[in-house]
Amino acid sequence: MSIILDHVNYIYGQGSAYEAYALKDISLEIKDGQFIGIIGHTGSGKSTLIQHLNGLLRATSGSIYYNGEDIYDDGYDMRTLRSKVGLVFQYPEHQLFETTILADVCFGPMNQGLDKNAAELRAFEALHSAGIPEELFDQSPFDLSGGQKRRVAVAGVLAMKPEILILDEPTAGLDPKGRDEILDRLAKLHAEKHITVVLVSHSMEDVAKYVERIIVMNQGSVMYDDSPKNVFRYYRELEQVGLAAPQVTYLMHELREKGYAVSTDVTTVAEAKQEILQAMQIGLPKEL
Amino acid sequence: MLRDITIGQYYPTGSVMHRMDPRVKLFGTLVFLISVFVYRGIVGLAVVTLFLAGVIGISRVPFRYMIRGLRAILVLMLITALFNLFLTPGEVLFSFWKLKITEEGLICAVRMAIRLTYLILGTSLMTLTTTPNQLTDGLEKSLGPLRRLRVPVHEISMIMSIALRFIPILTEETDKIMKAQMARGASFDDGNIIKKAKSLIPLLVPLFISAFRRANDLAMAMEARCYHGGEGRTKMKPLRYQGIDRAAYTVLVLYLLLLIALRVLL
């Protein structure tokens, strides 16, 4: 189970005055069960990239394989692909349309051909794992808070039981509490149900805590593709393309410069705390 | 998906046409529209065609791009042509069953098709070379005298420019919602008419909600900046005629006179 992109190019607005390369020669593999972060500045092509993964956009050249099958083959069933590769768009709450939350979440499973009962069963399960309390199920989705709406929208995709879940900026415009709720739910899904999760974001801070692999996009190409630890080593280069490493990375680098024996490879606050405590036990640098 | 509609789109090339005063282009479009209905005979058609080709050449907008806009009205053109072809009385050229094609019908159908094509090309050339803002600026200024008759010219042009401004935004939004629902397994082109209409609900409901939300936001932002309409408002870029504009006016008037002269004389 994997998605392989082979030399994918995408040209936006071909033949018009606005012609531009949105993706340039992208080759990568998304393996089963991974938790991946795709990071890039606005306009780096990250949203364009993920729309290729479920066939919404067709590459200008290059091939994409899902489980070894070329998705551009004649007769390849795009609808099945779309139910296997769940894509949650940016501001997904804007796509809610039904009269009740339950009915809205049922939309996906019903499109898959399930009957009403089976779809509602799926919807129940999805809403539970999205953390929506049961007494809200029969309410209008438009009465919910922003964070809740978004989780309902995510549930709408989850109810289709995708093997891969891709989320475009799931935390945009949410307060810290709403952000942590969504990200924690995703981490739980990944751990318990072994779904492959791809998280698109422009914030390293959000991503560093959860993902095992980071793909950095810049101007339509893959700039780095590695573990968070290795990617953050390039924190100066990241700054040049309008990104930043997590704040702890900067802190550790500065401590290191001041002569403390800390590792600069930590990516989360918890790890940093550990490192600093250890360094303190060893003692202050001699020259101080 | 919806990017094929070229009517109302701006295509920047930086040509002389783009730099002209929008009032000239409005007047020019009007003159061209009149000319399309005024011309008579092959000579007239040649003059109109030459004029259109020349203006398109000056604008430097690729012809292929302009043709794409015609696709949207292809159905309309076909229907008009068919009606003209079969329903015009006159000398019968050939007939089968109850349908007959007349000579007059054939001429009428061809003339109508040419007129429609030229109309679309001429008007879309204006929007392709003029930004919506310039266009409404020009319209406001041209209609200025109507204000004495208590016509709310500024308000009308404001409504127009907002509406024009929102076309690409809502097109993009439609595209986005369509994709989002397609990602949830929706399809918009399967089944019979009723099924198709039903499949539009997941698209239209979010679209309306978002249009209202945007309208609300915009109204709020305008009020926050104390917007109060046309009275005493000044412009950042007031419209002023340049030499090129005067030259264009001359050409336009000469063109119209020539066509009228041709019609009267021939």
XYZ file of C-alpha atoms in Angstrom:
554
model
C 0.000 0.000 0.000
C 1.712 3.129 -1.126
C 1.511 6.106 -3.403
C 4.415 6.653 -5.755
C 4.888 9.846 -7.732
C 7.224 9.546 -10.671
C 8.562 12.773 -12.217
C 5.270 14.614 -11.850
C 4.952 18.057 -13.440
C 1.937 20.316 -13.307
C 1.588 23.490 -15.328
C -1.143 25.844 -14.231
C -3.129 27.766 -16.859
C -1.319 26.251 -19.815
C -1.667 28.366 -22.952
C -2.742 31.551 -21.168
C -0.869 34.622 -19.973
C -0.829 33.251 -16.458
C 1.016 30.039 -17.318
C 3.165 28.876 -14.412
C 4.840 25.722 -13.163
C 3.033 24.633 -10.030
C 4.942 21.359 -9.667
C 8.386 20.641 -11.045
C 9.638 17.091 -11.395
C 8.270 15.647 -8.152
C 9.273 12.081 -7.343
C 8.412 10.630 -3.970
C 6.863 7.668 -2.229
C 4.302 7.728 0.545
C 4.559 4.440 2.415
C 1.826 2.730 4.344
C 1.340 3.819 7.946
C 3.557 6.874 7.811
C 2.729 10.194 9.472
C 4.022 12.800 7.050
C 4.150 16.569 7.133
C 4.255 18.570 3.917
C 5.598 22.033 4.640
C 5.946 24.993 2.355
C 5.422 28.691 2.065
C 2.229 30.025 0.396
C 2.397 29.187 -3.295
C 5.031 26.485 -2.922
C 2.751 23.930 -4.558
C 1.786 21.872 -1.532
C -1.981 22.110 -2.105
C -1.494 21.356 -5.798
C 0.586 18.328 -4.880
C -2.009 16.747 -2.610
C -4.789 17.240 -5.159
C -2.812 14.951 -7.446
C -2.795 12.185 -4.858
C -6.515 11.458 -5.275
C -6.776 12.350 -8.928
C -8.564 15.715 -8.624
C -5.814 17.326 -10.678
C -4.190 15.524 -13.544
C -0.442 15.855 -13.891
C 0.737 17.580 -17.075
C 3.418 14.912 -17.315
C 4.675 12.066 -15.130
C 2.882 9.160 -13.495
C 1.270 8.378 -10.171
C 0.885 4.829 -8.862
C -1.473 3.790 -6.113
C -0.687 0.308 -4.804
C 1.287 -0.321 -7.962
C -1.496 0.681 -10.357
C -1.139 3.674 -12.658
C -4.057 5.961 -11.781
C -3.971 7.536 -15.261
C -4.626 4.173 -16.946
C -7.800 4.017 -19.026
C -10.617 2.582 -16.967
C -8.976 3.245 -13.624
C -11.780 3.969 -11.177
C -11.136 7.446 -9.783
C -14.073 7.211 -7.395
C -12.602 4.196 -5.663
C -9.284 5.996 -5.465
C -10.992 8.989 -3.877
C -12.580 6.825 -1.202
C -9.204 5.215 -0.434
C -7.318 8.495 -0.385
C -9.378 10.834 1.797
C -8.650 14.488 1.191
C -9.723 17.183 3.646
C -9.482 20.610 2.032
C -8.503 23.860 3.645
C -11.404 25.327 5.652
C -13.416 22.107 5.164
C -16.272 23.565 7.232
C -17.191 25.619 4.143
C -18.375 22.488 2.377
C -21.011 21.479 4.942
C -24.484 21.571 3.415
C -26.901 19.144 5.063
C -29.586 19.914 7.610
C -28.090 17.744 10.338
C -24.548 16.827 11.270
C -25.257 13.128 10.902
C -26.710 13.533 7.413
C -23.713 15.563 6.316
C -21.233 12.955 7.490
C -23.344 10.276 5.754
C -22.837 12.007 2.383
C -19.490 10.333 1.696
C -20.444 6.770 2.659
C -23.746 7.063 0.722
C -21.762 8.090 -2.366
C -19.738 4.926 -1.865
C -22.969 2.992 -2.350
C -23.731 2.069 1.258
C -27.368 1.980 2.399
C -28.654 4.440 4.984
C -28.105 2.215 8.015
C -24.569 1.262 7.115
C -23.757 4.899 6.315
C -25.119 6.085 9.660
C -23.080 3.449 11.432
C -19.973 4.756 9.711
C -20.992 8.341 10.516
C -21.444 7.513 14.206
C -18.031 5.949 14.365
C -16.369 8.818 12.515
C -18.042 11.499 14.626
C -16.961 9.675 17.775
C -13.352 9.538 16.691
C -13.604 13.235 15.778
C -14.784 13.908 19.319
C -18.263 15.287 18.588
C -20.688 14.631 21.480
C -23.681 12.491 20.537
C -26.345 15.015 21.564
C -25.204 17.279 18.711
C -25.700 14.690 15.940
C -29.196 15.896 15.027
C -28.367 19.589 15.095
C -27.610 21.796 12.152
C -23.898 21.867 11.368
C -24.137 25.649 10.986
C -24.822 26.132 14.699
C -21.491 24.700 15.790
C -18.332 26.534 16.797
C -15.533 26.884 14.249
C -13.421 24.089 15.705
C -16.400 21.742 15.969
C -17.490 22.459 12.390
C -14.052 21.576 11.177
C -14.022 18.314 13.118
C -17.435 17.433 11.637
C -16.005 18.081 8.173
C -13.015 15.861 8.924
C -15.437 13.190 10.159
C -17.190 13.498 6.789
C -14.040 12.224 5.114
C -13.170 9.742 7.877
C -16.568 8.064 7.484
C -15.453 6.886 4.063
C -12.795 4.785 5.815
C -9.855 5.999 3.753
C -6.533 4.186 3.882
C -4.703 7.466 3.560
C -5.921 10.688 5.126
C -4.597 13.940 3.724
C -5.377 17.234 5.421
C -4.667 20.664 3.939
C -3.889 23.150 6.717
C -6.297 21.542 9.193
C -5.418 24.068 11.877
C -5.700 27.296 9.854
C -7.729 29.915 11.675
C -8.235 27.849 14.838
C -7.300 28.932 18.353
C -4.563 26.938 20.142
C -7.127 24.741 21.866
C -8.958 23.864 18.635
C -5.612 23.259 16.953
C -4.364 20.847 19.636
C -7.693 19.022 19.653
C -7.561 18.353 15.922
C -3.895 17.362 15.882
C -4.238 15.108 18.927
C -7.238 13.386 17.346
C -5.211 12.781 14.211
C -2.272 11.372 16.158
C -4.678 9.034 17.941
C -6.213 7.895 14.654
C -2.777 7.225 13.283
C -1.719 5.235 16.355
C -4.916 3.226 16.798
C -6.195 2.643 13.284
C -2.858 2.716 11.477
C -4.117 5.152 8.874
C -1.448 6.884 6.823
C -1.751 10.587 7.623
C -0.378 13.417 5.488
C -0.503 16.812 7.137
C -0.039 19.950 5.044
C 1.008 23.024 6.950
C 3.203 26.077 6.839
C 3.927 25.851 10.528
C 6.867 23.677 11.570
C 5.768 24.079 15.164
C 2.478 22.214 14.544
C 4.045 19.479 12.573
C 7.265 18.765 14.452
C 5.505 17.236 17.434
C 3.582 14.647 15.445
C 5.172 13.607 12.176
C 7.966 11.148 11.455
C 8.860 12.571 8.061
C 8.826 16.087 6.649
C 8.639 17.028 2.987
C 9.639 20.660 2.445
C 8.262 22.197 -0.744
C 9.687 25.314 -2.348
C 8.557 26.834 -5.653
C 7.023 23.599 -6.882
C 9.927 21.290 -6.044
C 10.789 19.094 -3.124
C 13.550 20.858 -1.188
C 14.068 18.408 1.673
C 12.494 15.042 2.405
C 13.714 13.597 5.673
C 13.018 13.083 9.368
C 12.165 16.282 11.302
C 15.504 16.109 13.096
C 17.456 16.123 9.850
C 15.292 18.732 8.168
C 15.633 21.202 11.039
C 19.408 21.049 10.738
C 18.884 23.252 7.693
C 17.143 25.897 9.745
C 19.094 28.718 8.108
C 18.151 27.543 4.597
C 14.536 27.136 5.710
C 14.477 30.772 6.782
C 15.547 31.823 3.327
C 12.452 30.243 1.773
C 10.150 31.892 4.287
C 9.891 29.028 6.751
C 11.207 28.638 10.257
C 12.315 25.711 12.374
C 10.486 25.242 15.700
C 11.536 27.715 18.375
C 13.234 25.014 20.441
C 15.652 24.457 17.561
C 16.765 28.080 17.807
C 16.988 27.859 21.592
C 19.152 24.750 21.461
C 21.438 26.229 18.843
C 21.928 29.337 20.957
C 22.591 27.301 24.086
C 25.117 25.291 22.129
C 26.847 28.462 20.972
C 27.034 29.637 24.560
C 28.911 26.422 25.354
C 26.252 24.209 26.942
C 26.557 20.515 26.116
C 23.116 20.123 24.569
C 22.142 18.299 21.415
C 20.697 20.557 18.726
C 18.692 17.710 17.190
C 15.656 17.974 19.452
C 12.375 18.883 17.790
C 9.816 19.209 20.581
C 9.558 21.139 23.825
C 9.466 17.929 25.882
C 12.706 16.676 24.355
C 14.307 20.068 24.826
C 13.411 20.054 28.511
C 15.055 16.660 28.896
C 18.196 17.840 27.132
C 18.483 21.038 29.154
C 17.981 19.254 32.472
C 20.685 16.784 31.517
C 23.045 19.554 30.524
C 22.424 21.355 33.805
C 23.364 18.218 35.748
C 26.647 17.963 33.930
C 27.238 21.496 34.990
C 27.895 24.903 33.573
C 30.510 25.307 30.887
C 33.927 25.734 32.395
C 34.712 29.119 30.999
C 31.670 30.682 32.715
C -12.748 23.397 -14.711
C -14.536 26.703 -15.120
C -11.569 28.543 -16.529
C -12.767 28.337 -20.150
C -15.085 31.317 -19.769
C -13.169 34.269 -21.216
C -15.961 36.862 -21.263
C -15.273 39.294 -18.448
C -11.681 38.200 -17.979
C -8.712 40.503 -18.136
C -5.712 39.466 -20.224
C -2.672 41.678 -19.549
C -0.273 42.291 -22.448
C 0.571 45.940 -21.831
C -0.437 46.958 -25.356
C -1.619 50.404 -26.498
C -5.172 49.160 -26.177
C -4.618 48.313 -22.521
C -3.292 51.781 -21.776
C -6.168 53.604 -23.441
C -8.752 55.500 -21.432
C -11.640 53.154 -20.568
C -14.122 55.757 -21.860
C -12.609 55.442 -25.331
C -12.973 51.695 -25.208
C -16.576 51.933 -24.022
C -17.351 54.331 -26.849
C -15.426 52.121 -29.262
C -17.375 49.039 -28.245
C -20.620 50.952 -28.742
C -19.483 52.120 -32.180
C -18.468 48.596 -33.104
C -21.794 47.147 -31.958
C -23.647 49.706 -34.074
C -21.386 49.011 -37.039
C -22.067 45.276 -36.855
C -25.750 45.985 -37.414
C -25.277 48.863 -39.846
C -22.976 47.319 -42.435
C -24.407 46.064 -45.690
C -22.951 43.870 -48.398
C -19.567 42.253 -48.869
C -17.661 45.549 -48.808
C -19.208 46.515 -45.477
C -18.417 43.094 -44.046
C -14.835 43.451 -45.250
C -14.476 46.834 -43.525
C -15.903 45.522 -40.257
C -13.725 42.412 -40.409
C -10.634 44.442 -41.145
C -11.386 46.802 -38.284
C -11.931 43.926 -35.823
C -8.786 42.117 -36.986
C -6.762 45.314 -36.700
C -7.994 46.044 -33.177
C -7.348 42.458 -32.060
C -3.859 42.751 -33.554
C -3.168 45.958 -31.655
C -4.390 44.446 -28.385
C -1.885 41.568 -28.722
C -4.352 39.192 -27.012
C -3.782 35.758 -28.618
C -6.576 35.020 -31.085
C -6.767 31.421 -29.872
C -7.547 32.668 -26.377
C -10.390 34.860 -27.673
C -11.883 32.013 -29.680
C -12.149 29.972 -26.503
C -14.730 32.453 -25.216
C -16.934 31.674 -28.204
C -17.358 28.101 -27.057
C -19.712 29.269 -24.301
C -22.228 30.621 -26.835
C -21.855 27.851 -29.398
C -25.206 26.311 -28.470
C -26.974 29.647 -28.717
C -25.423 30.241 -32.115
C -26.401 26.799 -33.394
C -30.004 27.236 -32.299
C -30.233 30.699 -33.906
C -28.688 29.412 -37.102
C -31.034 26.420 -37.262
C -34.148 28.536 -36.720
C -33.059 30.986 -39.385
C -32.167 28.193 -41.740
C -35.470 26.344 -41.572
C -38.050 28.947 -40.685
C -37.315 31.811 -43.073
C -39.825 31.915 -45.918
C -38.516 32.423 -49.452
C -37.161 30.578 -52.427
C -36.729 26.887 -51.569
C -33.249 25.518 -52.207
C -33.895 21.966 -51.084
C -36.410 20.275 -48.847
C -36.919 16.955 -47.116
C -39.935 15.793 -45.113
C -41.507 18.960 -43.657
C -38.276 20.923 -43.484
C -37.109 23.178 -46.252
C -34.074 25.346 -46.586
C -34.577 28.625 -48.392
C -32.029 30.870 -49.986
C -33.055 33.756 -47.743
C -32.808 31.454 -44.732
C -29.280 30.435 -45.635
C -28.148 34.037 -46.061
C -29.910 35.067 -42.864
C -28.331 32.208 -40.872
C -24.822 33.028 -42.072
C -25.287 36.753 -41.471
C -26.660 36.118 -37.977
C -23.794 33.767 -37.109
C -21.253 36.344 -38.255
C -22.981 39.108 -36.299
C -23.140 37.067 -33.097
C -19.497 36.047 -33.412
C -18.399 39.624 -34.010
C -20.541 40.887 -31.144
C -18.931 38.479 -28.712
C -15.414 39.085 -30.009
C -15.878 42.862 -29.912
C -17.288 43.033 -26.404
C -14.899 40.475 -24.960
C -12.017 42.464 -26.425
C -13.073 45.373 -24.225
C -13.078 43.319 -21.034
C -9.881 41.520 -22.027
C -8.010 44.834 -22.305
C -9.673 46.715 -19.445
C -9.582 45.814 -15.764
C -12.995 45.756 -14.090
C -12.008 48.760 -12.008
C -11.083 50.849 -15.021
C -14.265 49.779 -16.717
C -16.553 50.933 -13.934
C -14.495 54.114 -13.553
C -15.074 54.855 -17.211
C -18.739 54.006 -16.946
C -19.211 56.218 -13.918
C -17.566 59.137 -15.638
C -19.429 58.609 -18.919
C -22.786 58.391 -17.169
C -21.944 61.335 -14.896
C -24.466 63.741 -16.469
C -27.284 61.383 -15.504
C -26.691 62.315 -11.893
C -28.609 65.527 -12.514
C -31.625 63.313 -13.212
C -31.121 61.793 -9.743
C -29.766 58.530 -11.146
C -27.439 57.073 -8.474
C -24.545 56.686 -10.923
C -21.842 56.144 -8.344
C -23.837 53.520 -6.470
C -24.630 51.662 -9.681
C -21.010 51.611 -10.748
C -19.970 50.514 -7.258
C -22.419 47.620 -7.390
C -21.085 46.724 -10.827
C -17.463 46.780 -9.820
C -18.174 44.681 -6.732
C -20.144 42.189 -8.808
C -17.360 41.981 -11.390
C -14.763 41.650 -8.658
C -16.617 38.702 -7.187
C -16.927 36.699 -10.390
C -13.424 35.201 -10.227
C -13.676 34.730 -6.455
C -16.928 32.816 -6.713
C -15.642 30.841 -9.697
C -12.669 29.788 -7.641
C -14.908 28.986 -4.696
C -17.158 26.842 -6.916
C -14.123 24.994 -8.178
C -12.934 24.415 -4.630
C -16.276 23.189 -3.248
C -16.752 20.975 -6.303
C -13.394 19.364 -5.672
C -14.095 18.996 -1.963
C -17.391 17.213 -2.644
C -15.753 15.112 -5.355
C -13.218 14.055 -2.744
C -16.233 12.818 -0.781
C -17.360 10.725 -3.727
C -19.821 13.159 -5.290
C -20.102 13.298 -9.054
C -21.701 16.092 -11.008
C -22.209 14.581 -14.424
C -23.846 11.192 -13.838
C -27.449 10.157 -14.301
C -30.582 11.824 -15.602
C -31.638 15.440 -15.218
C -33.273 15.007 -11.808
C -30.255 13.198 -10.447
C -27.985 15.859 -11.888
C -30.040 18.651 -10.323
C -29.963 16.849 -6.989
C -26.214 16.452 -7.183
C -25.912 20.239 -7.338
C -27.294 20.716 -3.820
C -23.978 19.896 -2.114
C -22.417 22.517 -4.381
C -25.028 25.279 -4.275
C -25.764 25.355 -0.549
C -22.142 25.976 0.485
C -21.731 28.401 -2.408
C -24.682 30.545 -1.321
C -23.567 30.481 2.283
C -20.113 31.609 1.292
C -21.471 34.352 -1.007
C -23.534 35.757 1.867
C -20.603 35.486 4.228
C -18.389 37.390 1.802
C -21.033 40.053 1.234
C -21.367 40.504 4.976
C -17.633 40.786 5.464
C -17.326 43.313 2.675
C -20.181 45.461 4.003
C -18.571 45.404 7.422
C -15.175 46.384 6.032
C -16.698 49.242 4.022
C -18.566 50.593 7.000
C -15.474 50.301 9.160
C -13.803 52.664 6.701
C -16.732 55.093 6.812
C -17.714 54.542 3.204
C -20.716 56.693 2.371
C -21.053 56.792 -1.397
C -20.323 59.227 -4.194
C -20.831 62.721 -2.781
C -17.505 64.551 -2.555
C -15.390 61.478 -3.251
C -12.099 62.004 -5.059
C -10.156 59.527 -7.145
C -6.642 58.221 -6.678
C -6.243 57.897 -10.433
C -8.580 60.390 -12.112
C -9.275 59.697 -15.779
C -7.585 62.091 -18.207
C -7.491 61.879 -21.982
C -4.062 61.465 -23.630
C -3.027 61.983 -27.246
C -3.614 58.332 -28.053
C -7.201 58.602 -26.813
C -7.929 61.534 -29.107
C -6.432 59.621 -32.040
C -8.595 56.618 -31.180
C -11.724 58.768 -31.067
C -10.898 60.137 -34.526
C -10.405 56.656 -35.954
C -13.666 55.456 -34.426
C -15.705 58.347 -35.808
C -14.140 57.930 -39.258
C -14.868 54.207 -39.158
C -18.522 54.774 -38.322
C -18.893 57.470 -41.002
C -17.314 55.189 -43.581
C -19.766 52.390 -42.830
C -22.760 54.705 -42.912
C -21.514 56.184 -46.177
C -21.130 52.680 -47.618
C -24.659 51.794 -46.577
C -26.126 54.910 -48.100
C -24.084 54.872 -51.304
C -24.121 51.164 -52.178
